[in-house]
Short mmCIF file of C-alpha atoms in Angstrom, two decimals:
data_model
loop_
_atom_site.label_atom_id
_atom_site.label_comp_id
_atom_site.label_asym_id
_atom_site.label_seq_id
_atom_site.Cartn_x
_atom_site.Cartn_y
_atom_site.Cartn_z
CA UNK A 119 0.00 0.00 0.00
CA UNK A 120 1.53 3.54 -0.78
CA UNK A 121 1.34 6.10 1.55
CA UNK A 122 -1.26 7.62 -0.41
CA UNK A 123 -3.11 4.56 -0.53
CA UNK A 124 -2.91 4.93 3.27
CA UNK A 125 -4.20 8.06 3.53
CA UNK A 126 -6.96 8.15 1.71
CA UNK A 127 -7.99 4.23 3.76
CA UNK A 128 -7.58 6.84 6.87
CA UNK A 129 -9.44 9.50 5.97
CA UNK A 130 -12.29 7.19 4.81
CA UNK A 131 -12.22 5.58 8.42
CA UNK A 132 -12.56 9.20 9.73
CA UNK A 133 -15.79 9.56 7.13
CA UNK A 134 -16.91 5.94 8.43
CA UNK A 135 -16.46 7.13 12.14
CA UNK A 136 -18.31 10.24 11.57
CA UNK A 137 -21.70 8.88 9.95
CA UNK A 138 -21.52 5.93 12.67
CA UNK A 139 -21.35 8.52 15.22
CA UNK A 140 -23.93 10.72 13.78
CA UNK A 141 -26.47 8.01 12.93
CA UNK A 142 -26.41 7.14 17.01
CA UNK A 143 -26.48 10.80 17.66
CA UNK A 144 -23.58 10.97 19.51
CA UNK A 145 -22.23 14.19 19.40
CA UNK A 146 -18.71 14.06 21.57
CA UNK A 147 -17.84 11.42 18.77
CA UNK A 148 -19.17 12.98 16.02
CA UNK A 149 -17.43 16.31 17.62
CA UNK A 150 -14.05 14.03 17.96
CA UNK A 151 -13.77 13.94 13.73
CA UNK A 152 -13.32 18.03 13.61
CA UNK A 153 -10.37 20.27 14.05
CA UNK A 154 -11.09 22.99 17.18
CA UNK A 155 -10.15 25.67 14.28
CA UNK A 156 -12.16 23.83 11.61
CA UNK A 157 -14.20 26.61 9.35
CA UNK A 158 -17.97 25.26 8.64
CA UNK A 159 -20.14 26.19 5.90
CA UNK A 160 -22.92 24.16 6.95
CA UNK A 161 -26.69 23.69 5.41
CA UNK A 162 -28.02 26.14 7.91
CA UNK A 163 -27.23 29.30 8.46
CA UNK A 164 -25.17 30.93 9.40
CA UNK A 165 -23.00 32.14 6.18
CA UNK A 166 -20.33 30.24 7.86
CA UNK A 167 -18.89 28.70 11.30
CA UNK A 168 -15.60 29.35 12.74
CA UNK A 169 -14.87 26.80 15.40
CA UNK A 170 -15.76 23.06 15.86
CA UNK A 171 -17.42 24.49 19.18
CA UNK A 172 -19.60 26.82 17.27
CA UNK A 173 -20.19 24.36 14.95
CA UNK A 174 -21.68 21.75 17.82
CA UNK A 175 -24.72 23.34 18.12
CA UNK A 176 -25.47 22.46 14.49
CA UNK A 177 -25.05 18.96 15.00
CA UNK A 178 -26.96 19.56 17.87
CA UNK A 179 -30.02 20.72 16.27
CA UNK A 180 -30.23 18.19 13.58
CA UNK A 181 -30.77 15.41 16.50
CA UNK A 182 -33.34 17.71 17.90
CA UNK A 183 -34.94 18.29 15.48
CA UNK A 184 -35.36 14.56 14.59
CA UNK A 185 -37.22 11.37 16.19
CA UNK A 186 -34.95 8.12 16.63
CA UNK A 187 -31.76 7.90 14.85
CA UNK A 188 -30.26 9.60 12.42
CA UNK A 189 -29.54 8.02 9.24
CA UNK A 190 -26.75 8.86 6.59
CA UNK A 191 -25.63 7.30 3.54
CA UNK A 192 -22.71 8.23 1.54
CA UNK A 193 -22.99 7.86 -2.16
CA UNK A 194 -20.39 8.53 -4.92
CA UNK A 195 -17.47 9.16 -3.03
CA UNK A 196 -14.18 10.43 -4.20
CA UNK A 197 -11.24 10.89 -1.56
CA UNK A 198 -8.42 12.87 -3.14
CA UNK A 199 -4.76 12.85 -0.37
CA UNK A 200 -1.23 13.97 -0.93
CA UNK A 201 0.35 14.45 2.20
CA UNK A 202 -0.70 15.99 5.00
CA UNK A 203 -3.44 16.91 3.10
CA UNK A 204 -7.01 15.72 2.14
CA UNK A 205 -10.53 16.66 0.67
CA UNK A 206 -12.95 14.18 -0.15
CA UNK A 207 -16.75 14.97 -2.00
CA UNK A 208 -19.72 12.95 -1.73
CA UNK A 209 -23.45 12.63 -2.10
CA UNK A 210 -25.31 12.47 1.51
CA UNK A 211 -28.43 11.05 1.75
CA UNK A 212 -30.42 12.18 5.29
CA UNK A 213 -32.98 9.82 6.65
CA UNK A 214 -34.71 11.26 10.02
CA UNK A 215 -38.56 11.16 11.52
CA UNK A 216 -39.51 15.27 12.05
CA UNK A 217 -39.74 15.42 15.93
CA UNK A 218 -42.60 18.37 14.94
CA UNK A 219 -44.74 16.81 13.08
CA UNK A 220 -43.81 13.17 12.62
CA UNK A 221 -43.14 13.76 9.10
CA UNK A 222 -40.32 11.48 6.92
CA UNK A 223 -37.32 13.66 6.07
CA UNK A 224 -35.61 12.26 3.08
CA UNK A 225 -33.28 14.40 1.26
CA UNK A 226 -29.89 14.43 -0.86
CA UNK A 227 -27.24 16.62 0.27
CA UNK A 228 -23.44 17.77 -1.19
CA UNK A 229 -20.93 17.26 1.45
CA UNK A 230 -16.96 18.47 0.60
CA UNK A 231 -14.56 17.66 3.30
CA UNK A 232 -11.03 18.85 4.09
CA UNK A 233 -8.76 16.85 6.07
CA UNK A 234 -5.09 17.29 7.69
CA UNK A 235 -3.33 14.91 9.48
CA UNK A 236 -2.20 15.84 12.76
CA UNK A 237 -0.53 13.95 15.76
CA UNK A 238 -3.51 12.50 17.02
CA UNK A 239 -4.31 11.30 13.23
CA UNK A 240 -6.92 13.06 10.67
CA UNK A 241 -9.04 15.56 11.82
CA UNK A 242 -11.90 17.79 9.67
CA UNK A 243 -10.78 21.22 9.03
CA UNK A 244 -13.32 22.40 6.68
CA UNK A 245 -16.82 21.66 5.49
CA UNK A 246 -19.96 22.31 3.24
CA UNK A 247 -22.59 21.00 3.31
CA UNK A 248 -25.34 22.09 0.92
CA UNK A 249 -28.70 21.86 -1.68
CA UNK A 250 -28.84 23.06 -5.20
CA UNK A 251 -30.85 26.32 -5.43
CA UNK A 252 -34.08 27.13 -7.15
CA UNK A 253 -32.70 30.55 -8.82
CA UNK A 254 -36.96 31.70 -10.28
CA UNK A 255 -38.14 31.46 -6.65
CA UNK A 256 -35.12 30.73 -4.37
CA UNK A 257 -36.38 27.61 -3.09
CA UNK A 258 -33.95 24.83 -1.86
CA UNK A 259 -34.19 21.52 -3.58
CA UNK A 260 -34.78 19.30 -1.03
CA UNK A 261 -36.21 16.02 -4.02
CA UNK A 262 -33.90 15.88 -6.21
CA UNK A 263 -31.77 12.15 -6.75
CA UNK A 264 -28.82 11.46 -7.96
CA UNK B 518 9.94 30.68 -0.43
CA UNK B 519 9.08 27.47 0.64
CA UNK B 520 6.81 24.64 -2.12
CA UNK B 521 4.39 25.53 0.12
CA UNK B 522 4.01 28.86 0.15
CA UNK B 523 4.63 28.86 -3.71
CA UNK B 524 2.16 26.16 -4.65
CA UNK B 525 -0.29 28.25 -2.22
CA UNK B 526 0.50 31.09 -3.88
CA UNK B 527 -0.50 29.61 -7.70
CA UNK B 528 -3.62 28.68 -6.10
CA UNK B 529 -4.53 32.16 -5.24
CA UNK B 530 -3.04 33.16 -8.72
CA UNK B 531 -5.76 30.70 -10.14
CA UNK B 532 -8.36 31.97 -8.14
CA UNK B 533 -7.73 35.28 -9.69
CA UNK B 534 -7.63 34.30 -12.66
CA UNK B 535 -10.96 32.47 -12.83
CA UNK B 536 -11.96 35.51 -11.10
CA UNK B 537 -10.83 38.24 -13.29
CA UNK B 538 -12.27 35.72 -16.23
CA UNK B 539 -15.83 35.69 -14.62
CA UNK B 540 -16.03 39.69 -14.39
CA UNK B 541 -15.49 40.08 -18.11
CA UNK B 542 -17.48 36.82 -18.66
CA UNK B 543 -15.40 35.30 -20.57
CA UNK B 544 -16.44 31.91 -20.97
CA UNK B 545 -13.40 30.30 -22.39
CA UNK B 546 -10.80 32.12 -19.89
CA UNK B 547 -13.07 30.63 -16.87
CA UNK B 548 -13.52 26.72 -18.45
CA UNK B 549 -9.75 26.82 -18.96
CA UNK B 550 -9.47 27.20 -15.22
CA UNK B 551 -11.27 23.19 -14.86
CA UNK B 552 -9.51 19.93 -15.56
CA UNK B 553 -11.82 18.17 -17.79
CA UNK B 554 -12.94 15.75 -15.18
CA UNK B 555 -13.97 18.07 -12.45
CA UNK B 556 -16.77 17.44 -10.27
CA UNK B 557 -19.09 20.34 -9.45
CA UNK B 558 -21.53 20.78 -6.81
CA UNK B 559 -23.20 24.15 -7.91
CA UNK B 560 -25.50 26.67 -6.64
CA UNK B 561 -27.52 25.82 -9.16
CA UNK B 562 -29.29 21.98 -10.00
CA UNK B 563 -28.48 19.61 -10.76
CA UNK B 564 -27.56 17.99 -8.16
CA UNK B 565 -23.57 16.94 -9.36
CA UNK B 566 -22.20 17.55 -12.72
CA UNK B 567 -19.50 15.71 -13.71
CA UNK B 568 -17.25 16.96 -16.10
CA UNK B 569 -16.02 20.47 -16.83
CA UNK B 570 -17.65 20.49 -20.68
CA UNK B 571 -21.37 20.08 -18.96
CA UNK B 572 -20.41 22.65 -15.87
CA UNK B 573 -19.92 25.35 -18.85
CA UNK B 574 -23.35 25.83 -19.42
CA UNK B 575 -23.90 26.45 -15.74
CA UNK B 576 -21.17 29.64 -15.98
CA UNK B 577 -23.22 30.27 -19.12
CA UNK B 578 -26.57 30.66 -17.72
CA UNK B 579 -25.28 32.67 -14.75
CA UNK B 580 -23.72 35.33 -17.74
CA UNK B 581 -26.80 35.31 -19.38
CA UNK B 582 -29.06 35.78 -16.72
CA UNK B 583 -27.48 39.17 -16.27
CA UNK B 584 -26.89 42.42 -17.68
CA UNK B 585 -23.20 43.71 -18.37
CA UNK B 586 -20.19 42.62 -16.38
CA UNK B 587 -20.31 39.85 -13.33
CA UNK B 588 -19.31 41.28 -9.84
CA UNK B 589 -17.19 38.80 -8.06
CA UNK B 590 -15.27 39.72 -4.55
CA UNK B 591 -13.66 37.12 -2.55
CA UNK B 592 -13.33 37.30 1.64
CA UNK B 593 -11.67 35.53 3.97
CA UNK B 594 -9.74 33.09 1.54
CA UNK B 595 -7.97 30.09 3.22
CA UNK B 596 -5.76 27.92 1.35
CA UNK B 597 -4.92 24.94 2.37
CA UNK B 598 -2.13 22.77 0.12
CA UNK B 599 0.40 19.81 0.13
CA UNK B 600 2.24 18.01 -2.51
CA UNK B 601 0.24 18.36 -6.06
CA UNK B 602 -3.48 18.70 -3.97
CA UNK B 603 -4.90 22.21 -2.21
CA UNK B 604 -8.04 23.29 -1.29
CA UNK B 605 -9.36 26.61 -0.55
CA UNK B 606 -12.56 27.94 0.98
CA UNK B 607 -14.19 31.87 1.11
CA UNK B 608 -16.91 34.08 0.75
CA UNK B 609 -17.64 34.85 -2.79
CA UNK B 610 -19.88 38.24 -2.90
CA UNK B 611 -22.07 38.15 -6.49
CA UNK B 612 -23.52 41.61 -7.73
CA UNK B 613 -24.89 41.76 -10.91
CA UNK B 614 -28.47 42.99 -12.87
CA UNK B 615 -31.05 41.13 -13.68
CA UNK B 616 -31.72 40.67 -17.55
CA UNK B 617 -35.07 39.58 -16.74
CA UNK B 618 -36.19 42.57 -14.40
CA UNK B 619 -33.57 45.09 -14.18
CA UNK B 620 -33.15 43.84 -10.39
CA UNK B 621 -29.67 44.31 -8.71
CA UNK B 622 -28.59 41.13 -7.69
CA UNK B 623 -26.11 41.18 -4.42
CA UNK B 624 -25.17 38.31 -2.49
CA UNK B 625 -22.93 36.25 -0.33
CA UNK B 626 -21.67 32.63 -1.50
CA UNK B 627 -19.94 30.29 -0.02
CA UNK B 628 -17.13 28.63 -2.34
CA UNK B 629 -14.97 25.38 -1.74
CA UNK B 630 -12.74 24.06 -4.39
CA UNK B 631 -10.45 21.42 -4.68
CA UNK B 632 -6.98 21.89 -7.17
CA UNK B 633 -4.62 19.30 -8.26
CA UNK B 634 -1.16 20.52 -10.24
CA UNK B 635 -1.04 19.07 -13.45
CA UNK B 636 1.93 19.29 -15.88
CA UNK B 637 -0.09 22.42 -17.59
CA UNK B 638 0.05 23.84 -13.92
CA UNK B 639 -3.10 23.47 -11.22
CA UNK B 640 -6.78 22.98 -12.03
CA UNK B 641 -9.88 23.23 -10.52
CA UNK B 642 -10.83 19.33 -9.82
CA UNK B 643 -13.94 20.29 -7.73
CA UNK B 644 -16.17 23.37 -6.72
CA UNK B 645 -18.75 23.43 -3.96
CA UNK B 646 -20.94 26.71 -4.23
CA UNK B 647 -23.80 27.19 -2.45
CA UNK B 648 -26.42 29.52 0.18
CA UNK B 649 -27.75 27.94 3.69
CA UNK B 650 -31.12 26.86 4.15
CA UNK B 651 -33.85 28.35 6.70
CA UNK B 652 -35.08 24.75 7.55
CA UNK B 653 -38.16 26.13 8.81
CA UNK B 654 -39.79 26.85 5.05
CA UNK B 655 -36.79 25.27 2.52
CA UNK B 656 -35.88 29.20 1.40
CA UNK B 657 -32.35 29.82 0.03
CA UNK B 658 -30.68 32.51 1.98
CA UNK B 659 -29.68 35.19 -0.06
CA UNK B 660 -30.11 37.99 2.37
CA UNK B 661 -27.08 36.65 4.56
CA UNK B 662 -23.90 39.04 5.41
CA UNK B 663 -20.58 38.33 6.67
#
């Protein structure tokens, strides 16, 4: 295996790690996959987040907002690494129950990622999270598939 | 200077580039910015476009949805690289007029893009552009300031 080869296994466990953690809602271990300086443009506002502390009570309100567990799906993933560096896109599927209303959420999101490894192994430094845009009436696509 | 600071530094030159390319909307200039297998997650559907040749008519709706010259401003760049891969992440301020209505069009972006350095120098191997989401009624932010 080549130390790229390495890298990009690695950085795909830390992807692995963080949709386990997420889908049991645990947030110290989804927390554990970011940077502290890590800069966050996330699906909700705001423009962006400066600080995986900031950035917690995101993750924090998805759970909330959602009955049961949380479920993600990667599709279509691409991990580029060269080294100390790496950034990885993907398709995100989001299953979750609506803790208002009861109501099936379903949606396809982007998700970029930026990586660097660090002592204590990779860590999340940047990412974005996001839905295509509407431009005639500004609505977010929330149904479209790959 | 280390390889660091001058492979960081062709990044930014590429940024302005594409930039600079945009504001006079030149079509060609901005495409020769992509490698030909880039994968784009843009502001606007669909969802992932693979390949440079089908993002073009993305940049080309954007010029043609306006009137005269494309405002672009960048804020608070990072840029992040190692070996032949970088990544970069800002604020990317849009001002333009509406063909359709005359309307001043005016706001805030968030970019991420992924480079690798090719023997023809670096290119643009994925772009992530895209406005939160106010969960509460799927609307695209476009009123959001830094």
């Amino acid at each position: 295996m080549t130390t790229q080869d390495q890298n990009q296994a690695e950085v795909q466990a830390l992807l692995d790690r963080l949709i386990a953690a997420a889908r049991r809602k645990d947030l110290a271990a989804v927390m554990a996959c970011y940077a502290e300086d890590a800069v966050l443009f996330d699906l909700m506002p705001p423009l962006r987040i400066t600080g995986a502390t900031a950035y917690r009570k995101n993750w924090q309100a998805a759970f909330q907002m959602t009955e049961g567990p949380f479920g993600i799906e990667l599709r279509d993933v691409a991990i580029l690494a060269s080294g100390d560096l790496a950034c990885s896109h993907a398709l995100q599927r989001v299953t979750a129950v609506s803790k208002e209303n009861g109501e099936k959420i379903d949606f396809w999101l982007r998700q970029t990622v930026a990586f660097r490894k660090t002592a204590d192994g990779w860590r999340i430094v940047h990412e974005h999270g996001s839905v295509p845009v509407d431009m005639t009436n500004d609505a977010a696509l929330f149904d479209l598939k790959p």
